[in-house]
Coordinates of C-alpha atoms in Angstrom, one line a residue:
M3 CA 72.9 220.7 185.5
Q4 CA 69.3 220.2 185.0
L5 CA 67.3 218.4 187.9
Y6 CA 64.0 217.5 188.6
D7 CA 62.0 219.7 190.9
T8 CA 59.0 218.3 192.8
A9 CA 57.4 221.5 193.4
R10 CA 57.3 222.6 189.7
R11 CA 57.0 219.0 188.1
A12 CA 59.7 219.7 185.8
I13 CA 63.3 219.2 185.1
V14 CA 64.9 222.6 185.6
P15 CA 68.2 224.3 185.8
F16 CA 69.9 223.7 189.3
E17 CA 72.1 226.7 189.7
P18 CA 73.3 226.9 193.2
D19 CA 76.0 229.2 194.8
D20 CA 79.3 227.9 195.5
E21 CA 78.2 226.4 198.6
V22 CA 75.3 224.1 198.3
L23 CA 73.0 224.1 201.3
M24 CA 71.2 220.7 201.3
Y25 CA 68.8 218.8 203.9
T26 CA 67.8 215.2 203.4
C27 CA 65.6 213.5 206.1
G28 CA 67.2 210.8 207.7
I29 CA 66.2 207.6 209.6
T30 CA 63.8 207.0 212.3
P31 CA 66.6 204.6 214.3
Y32 CA 64.5 201.7 215.5
D33 CA 65.9 198.9 213.1
A34 CA 68.6 198.2 210.5
T35 CA 69.0 199.8 207.3
H36 CA 67.2 198.4 204.4
L37 CA 67.5 198.6 200.6
G38 CA 64.9 201.5 200.5
H39 CA 66.6 203.6 202.7
A40 CA 70.0 202.9 201.3
A41 CA 68.7 203.9 198.0
T42 CA 67.6 207.2 199.0
F43 CA 70.6 208.2 200.9
I44 CA 73.1 207.1 198.1
A45 CA 71.0 209.0 195.6
Y46 CA 71.9 212.1 197.5
D47 CA 75.3 210.9 197.9
T48 CA 75.7 210.6 194.0
L49 CA 74.4 214.3 193.8
Q50 CA 77.0 215.4 196.4
R51 CA 79.8 213.8 194.4
H52 CA 78.7 215.5 191.3
L53 CA 78.4 218.8 192.5
I54 CA 81.8 218.6 194.3
D55 CA 83.3 217.4 190.8
K56 CA 81.6 220.6 189.4
G57 CA 83.7 222.5 191.7
H58 CA 81.0 223.0 194.7
T59 CA 81.2 222.7 198.6
V60 CA 78.3 221.0 199.9
K61 CA 76.9 221.3 203.3
C62 CA 74.6 218.5 203.7
V63 CA 72.6 217.8 207.1
R64 CA 70.7 214.8 207.6
N65 CA 68.7 214.4 210.8
V66 CA 68.0 211.5 213.1
T67 CA 64.2 211.1 214.2
D68 CA 64.8 210.0 217.8
V69 CA 61.8 211.2 218.9
D70 CA 59.1 209.7 217.0
D71 CA 55.9 206.9 217.6
P72 CA 57.9 204.0 215.7
L73 CA 60.8 204.5 217.9
F74 CA 59.0 204.5 221.2
A75 CA 56.9 201.7 220.0
K76 CA 59.8 199.3 219.4
A77 CA 61.8 200.6 222.5
R78 CA 58.4 199.2 224.5
E79 CA 58.4 196.1 222.8
L80 CA 62.4 195.3 223.5
G81 CA 62.0 197.0 227.2
V82 CA 64.8 199.1 226.3
H83 CA 65.1 203.2 226.7
Y84 CA 64.5 204.8 223.7
L85 CA 67.6 206.6 223.2
D86 CA 69.6 203.3 223.7
L87 CA 67.7 201.5 221.1
A88 CA 68.2 204.9 218.8
A89 CA 72.1 204.9 219.5
G90 CA 72.6 201.5 218.5
E91 CA 70.6 201.6 215.2
E92 CA 72.2 204.9 214.2
A93 CA 75.7 203.5 214.8
R94 CA 74.6 200.5 212.7
F95 CA 73.1 203.0 209.9
E96 CA 76.4 204.8 209.8
R97 CA 78.2 201.5 209.4
D98 CA 76.3 200.6 206.3
M99 CA 76.6 204.2 204.7
V100 CA 80.7 204.0 205.4
A101 CA 80.5 200.5 203.7
L102 CA 78.5 201.8 200.8
N103 CA 81.1 204.5 200.4
A104 CA 78.8 207.5 201.2
L105 CA 80.4 210.6 202.2
P106 CA 80.4 212.1 205.3
V107 CA 77.3 214.8 205.9
A108 CA 78.4 218.1 207.5
S109 CA 76.0 217.2 210.5
S110 CA 73.4 214.4 211.5
P111 CA 71.6 216.2 214.4
R112 CA 69.2 214.3 216.7
A113 CA 65.6 215.6 217.1
S114 CA 66.3 215.1 220.9
S115 CA 68.7 217.8 220.4
A116 CA 66.6 220.4 219.4
I117 CA 63.7 220.8 222.0
P118 CA 64.8 224.3 222.7
D119 CA 64.9 225.3 219.2
I120 CA 61.4 223.6 218.6
R121 CA 60.0 225.6 221.5
G122 CA 61.3 228.5 220.0
F123 CA 59.9 228.0 216.6
I124 CA 56.4 227.1 217.8
G125 CA 56.4 230.4 219.5
M126 CA 57.4 232.0 216.4
V127 CA 54.7 230.6 214.2
M128 CA 52.2 231.3 216.9
D129 CA 53.1 235.0 217.3
R130 CA 52.5 235.2 213.7
G131 CA 49.2 233.7 214.0
F132 CA 49.3 230.6 212.2
A133 CA 48.9 228.1 215.4
Y134 CA 46.5 227.3 217.8
E135 CA 46.2 225.6 221.1
A136 CA 43.4 223.0 221.6
G137 CA 42.9 220.1 224.0
G138 CA 46.5 220.5 225.5
S139 CA 48.2 220.4 222.0
V140 CA 49.3 222.9 219.6
Y141 CA 48.2 222.7 215.9
F142 CA 49.3 224.6 212.6
D143 CA 46.4 226.2 211.0
V144 CA 46.5 225.3 207.3
S145 CA 43.7 227.7 206.4
K146 CA 46.1 230.5 207.1
V147 CA 48.4 229.1 204.3
D148 CA 47.0 229.8 200.7
S149 CA 49.8 228.2 199.3
F150 CA 49.3 224.9 201.2
G151 CA 49.4 221.9 198.9
S152 CA 51.4 223.6 196.3
M153 CA 54.6 221.7 196.7
S154 CA 52.9 218.3 196.4
Q155 CA 50.2 219.6 194.1
Y156 CA 48.0 216.9 195.7
S157 CA 44.0 217.7 195.7
D158 CA 42.3 218.0 199.2
A159 CA 40.8 214.6 198.8
E160 CA 44.8 213.2 198.3
M161 CA 45.9 215.0 200.8
L162 CA 43.4 213.6 203.4
A163 CA 44.3 210.1 202.1
F164 CA 47.8 210.5 202.3
A165 CA 47.7 212.2 205.9
K166 CA 45.5 209.6 207.0
D167 CA 47.9 206.7 205.9
R168 CA 50.8 208.3 207.4
G169 CA 50.1 209.3 210.8
G170 CA 48.3 212.3 210.6
N171 CA 45.2 211.8 212.7
V172 CA 42.6 213.5 210.5
D173 CA 39.9 212.4 212.9
D174 CA 41.4 214.2 216.0
P175 CA 38.4 216.3 217.3
N176 CA 40.6 219.2 218.5
K177 CA 41.6 220.1 215.1
R178 CA 39.6 222.7 213.2
N179 CA 40.7 221.2 209.8
Q180 CA 41.4 217.7 209.1
L181 CA 44.7 218.7 207.3
D182 CA 45.9 220.6 210.3
F183 CA 48.9 219.0 211.7
V184 CA 50.3 218.8 215.3
L185 CA 53.5 221.1 216.5
W186 CA 53.3 220.1 220.2
H187 CA 51.1 217.4 222.1
P188 CA 51.0 215.6 225.2
S189 CA 53.3 212.5 225.6
A190 CA 52.2 209.0 226.8
P191 CA 53.3 208.1 230.6
D192 CA 56.2 206.2 229.3
E193 CA 57.3 208.8 226.5
P194 CA 59.7 211.6 227.0
S195 CA 58.2 214.8 227.9
W196 CA 59.5 218.6 228.0
D197 CA 57.9 221.5 229.8
T198 CA 56.6 224.4 227.6
L199 CA 54.3 227.5 227.9
W200 CA 51.6 225.1 226.5
G201 CA 52.0 222.4 228.7
P202 CA 54.5 219.3 228.9
G203 CA 54.6 216.8 225.9
R204 CA 56.8 216.2 222.9
P205 CA 57.0 217.8 219.2
G206 CA 55.2 216.6 216.4
W207 CA 57.2 214.7 213.5
H208 CA 57.0 217.8 211.1
I209 CA 58.5 220.6 213.3
E210 CA 61.5 218.4 214.2
C211 CA 63.1 219.0 210.7
S212 CA 62.0 222.7 210.1
A213 CA 63.9 223.5 213.8
L214 CA 66.8 221.4 212.7
A215 CA 66.9 222.9 209.1
L216 CA 66.7 226.5 210.5
R217 CA 69.3 225.8 213.1
E218 CA 71.9 224.1 211.0
L219 CA 71.2 225.7 207.5
G220 CA 69.5 228.9 208.1
T221 CA 66.3 230.5 206.8
T222 CA 66.6 229.1 203.2
I223 CA 68.3 226.0 201.7
D224 CA 69.0 225.2 198.0
L225 CA 67.7 221.7 198.0
H226 CA 65.6 219.6 200.6
G227 CA 64.9 216.1 200.0
G228 CA 64.0 212.4 200.9
G229 CA 61.8 209.7 199.6
A230 CA 58.8 210.3 197.7
D231 CA 56.5 209.1 200.7
L232 CA 57.5 212.3 202.6
I233 CA 56.1 214.6 200.0
F234 CA 53.1 214.8 201.8
P235 CA 52.2 215.3 204.6
H236 CA 55.6 215.7 205.9
H237 CA 57.6 218.2 203.3
E238 CA 54.3 220.2 202.7
S239 CA 53.9 220.8 206.4
E240 CA 57.7 221.7 206.6
K241 CA 57.3 224.4 204.0
A242 CA 53.9 225.8 205.6
Q243 CA 55.3 226.1 208.9
S244 CA 59.1 227.1 208.1
E245 CA 57.7 229.9 205.6
A246 CA 55.0 231.0 208.3
A247 CA 57.8 231.2 211.1
T248 CA 60.2 233.1 208.9
G249 CA 58.4 234.7 206.0
E250 CA 60.8 233.8 203.8
Q251 CA 61.5 230.9 201.2
F252 CA 62.0 227.8 202.9
V253 CA 63.3 225.5 200.0
K254 CA 64.6 226.5 196.5
H255 CA 64.8 223.0 194.9
W256 CA 62.7 219.9 196.0
M257 CA 64.2 216.4 195.2
H258 CA 62.4 213.2 195.9
T259 CA 63.5 209.5 195.4
A260 CA 61.5 206.8 194.1
L261 CA 60.1 204.0 196.2
I262 CA 61.6 200.3 195.9
S263 CA 59.2 197.3 196.0
M264 CA 59.2 193.8 197.1
D265 CA 57.0 191.3 196.3
G266 CA 55.0 194.0 194.6
Q267 CA 54.6 196.3 197.5
K268 CA 56.6 199.4 198.7
M269 CA 59.7 198.1 201.0
S270 CA 58.9 199.1 204.3
K271 CA 59.3 198.1 207.9
S272 CA 55.6 197.9 208.7
L273 CA 55.2 195.5 206.0
G274 CA 58.3 193.6 207.0
N275 CA 59.1 193.0 203.1
L276 CA 62.7 194.1 203.8
V277 CA 66.1 193.5 202.4
F278 CA 68.9 194.8 205.0
V279 CA 72.1 196.1 203.9
D280 CA 74.1 194.7 206.6
K281 CA 72.8 191.2 205.7
L282 CA 73.6 191.5 202.0
R283 CA 77.1 192.8 203.0
E284 CA 77.7 189.4 204.5
E285 CA 77.8 188.0 201.1
W286 CA 78.4 190.4 198.7
D287 CA 81.1 193.4 198.3
A288 CA 79.5 196.4 199.3
R289 CA 80.5 198.3 195.9
A290 CA 78.4 195.6 194.1
I291 CA 75.6 196.8 196.7
R292 CA 76.2 200.6 195.4
L293 CA 75.9 199.5 192.0
G294 CA 72.9 197.5 192.3
I295 CA 71.2 200.9 193.8
V296 CA 72.9 203.3 191.4
E297 CA 72.1 201.3 188.4
H298 CA 68.6 202.6 188.6
H299 CA 67.4 206.3 188.1
Y300 CA 66.5 208.0 191.3
R301 CA 63.2 208.9 190.3
T302 CA 62.3 205.4 188.8
E303 CA 60.5 202.9 191.0
W304 CA 62.0 199.7 191.0
E305 CA 61.6 196.0 192.5
W306 CA 64.2 194.0 194.3
D307 CA 65.0 190.8 192.1
E308 CA 67.4 187.8 193.0
E309 CA 69.4 188.9 190.0
L310 CA 70.4 192.2 191.3
M311 CA 73.4 191.4 193.1
P312 CA 74.9 188.7 190.8
R313 CA 74.5 191.1 187.9
N314 CA 76.3 193.9 189.8
Q315 CA 79.0 191.7 191.2
A316 CA 79.9 190.8 187.7
R317 CA 79.7 194.5 186.5
L318 CA 82.1 195.3 189.3
D319 CA 84.4 192.6 188.1
A320 CA 84.3 193.8 184.5
W321 CA 85.0 197.4 185.7
G322 CA 87.4 196.2 188.1
A323 CA 89.3 194.8 185.0
Q324 CA 89.6 198.3 183.2
A325 CA 90.8 200.2 186.3
T326 CA 92.9 202.9 184.3
P327 CA 92.1 206.4 183.5
N328 CA 90.0 207.5 180.6
P329 CA 89.2 211.4 180.5
D330 CA 86.9 211.2 177.6
L331 CA 84.6 208.6 179.3
L332 CA 84.8 211.0 182.4
T333 CA 83.5 213.9 180.3
D334 CA 80.7 211.8 178.8
V335 CA 79.7 210.4 182.3
R336 CA 79.6 214.1 183.7
A337 CA 77.2 214.9 180.8
R338 CA 74.8 211.9 181.9
L339 CA 74.7 213.2 185.4
D340 CA 74.0 216.8 184.5
D341 CA 71.0 215.4 182.7
D342 CA 68.7 214.8 185.9
L343 CA 71.4 212.3 187.3
D344 CA 71.0 209.9 184.5
T345 CA 73.0 207.2 186.4
P346 CA 71.3 204.5 184.0
G347 CA 72.7 206.5 181.0
A348 CA 76.3 206.6 182.7
F349 CA 76.1 202.8 183.5
E350 CA 75.5 202.3 179.8
L351 CA 78.5 204.4 179.0
I352 CA 80.8 202.7 181.3
D353 CA 79.8 199.3 180.7
A354 CA 80.5 199.6 176.7
A355 CA 83.7 201.1 177.5
A356 CA 84.8 198.2 179.9
A357 CA 83.6 195.6 177.4
S358 CA 85.7 197.4 175.0
G359 CA 88.8 197.1 177.3
E360 CA 88.7 200.7 177.7
G361 CA 89.8 202.4 181.2
V362 CA 86.7 203.3 183.7
L363 CA 88.6 204.2 186.6
E364 CA 87.7 208.0 187.2
S365 CA 83.9 207.4 186.0
A366 CA 83.3 204.6 188.7
A367 CA 84.9 207.0 191.0
L368 CA 82.4 209.8 190.5
L369 CA 79.7 207.2 191.2
G370 CA 81.2 206.4 194.4
V371 CA 82.9 203.2 193.3
D372 CA 86.6 202.8 194.3
L373 CA 88.1 200.3 191.7
V374 CA 91.5 200.2 193.6

């Protein structure tokens, strides 16, 4: 199988052992699942299905970021406890994933479950000389890592711009370097707080995933991913601190999914330009929603349009009319997925077979669409 690796900027062989260790960055549970979320997780689900079809077992961990600024802000706005809000939205997300026929993940640990692991992880990083205390916080010192930036391959100016745009607080006066990032910091009065050797507070965003990945999957994992907006600072920071703590390679293969737009801008909660999966499910067959996602290549940005659902409902009907086996088609579809998960190419083959009155049953199932 050939798969694009973000760190190498190339399509390269993906040759894991029999068991594939995979970590995907999950939701911050403060609102419903939008199509951008779903596209990311369905891309990794499609990869899991293909790997299983090839004879692998897959241990996929998908975290829940229930200790984070947006969740606390929404809980304040609603006047509810942040964990109650997280539990409700996590349950809604899981219902959407089940409806879209996503395979169950091996675990979906919450960041709040990992505070002891995070404290221990920070201690490892500090003991190895990669972090410092200042102003009541603990920061990772990027100057101690020669390879910082090697995964994202961004310039210092680009990294600063992304950090500033994505919550990096580059103007924090306690930092030695604007790109240094928080491992632990004081909590606001209405935020959760835990005691540590460095004072009470809560973890930074990046350390949560590193600690959970180490706890759930071990030192080195085969594939790590998320949306392209996580490349920097989140995943670059994860890589730096994980390898600083353990002295070993953190991730063998980095996989990122393209962003989805609406009205010319990235679909995001902060902008409010969202299409929610649970609302689509009120009107459309969930299988057609999945088709509307998977018809796009996972690395190609695309824009929501009003024809997406009618087009894929019609496709579902056409495929459903040919719900019989076709081993030759399945072989060809497998070959397309071996080529960097070329789902658009697979769709072309299946569409043509259905139009010719040939069976598409197993090929649709490989893409997560149950025609029966």
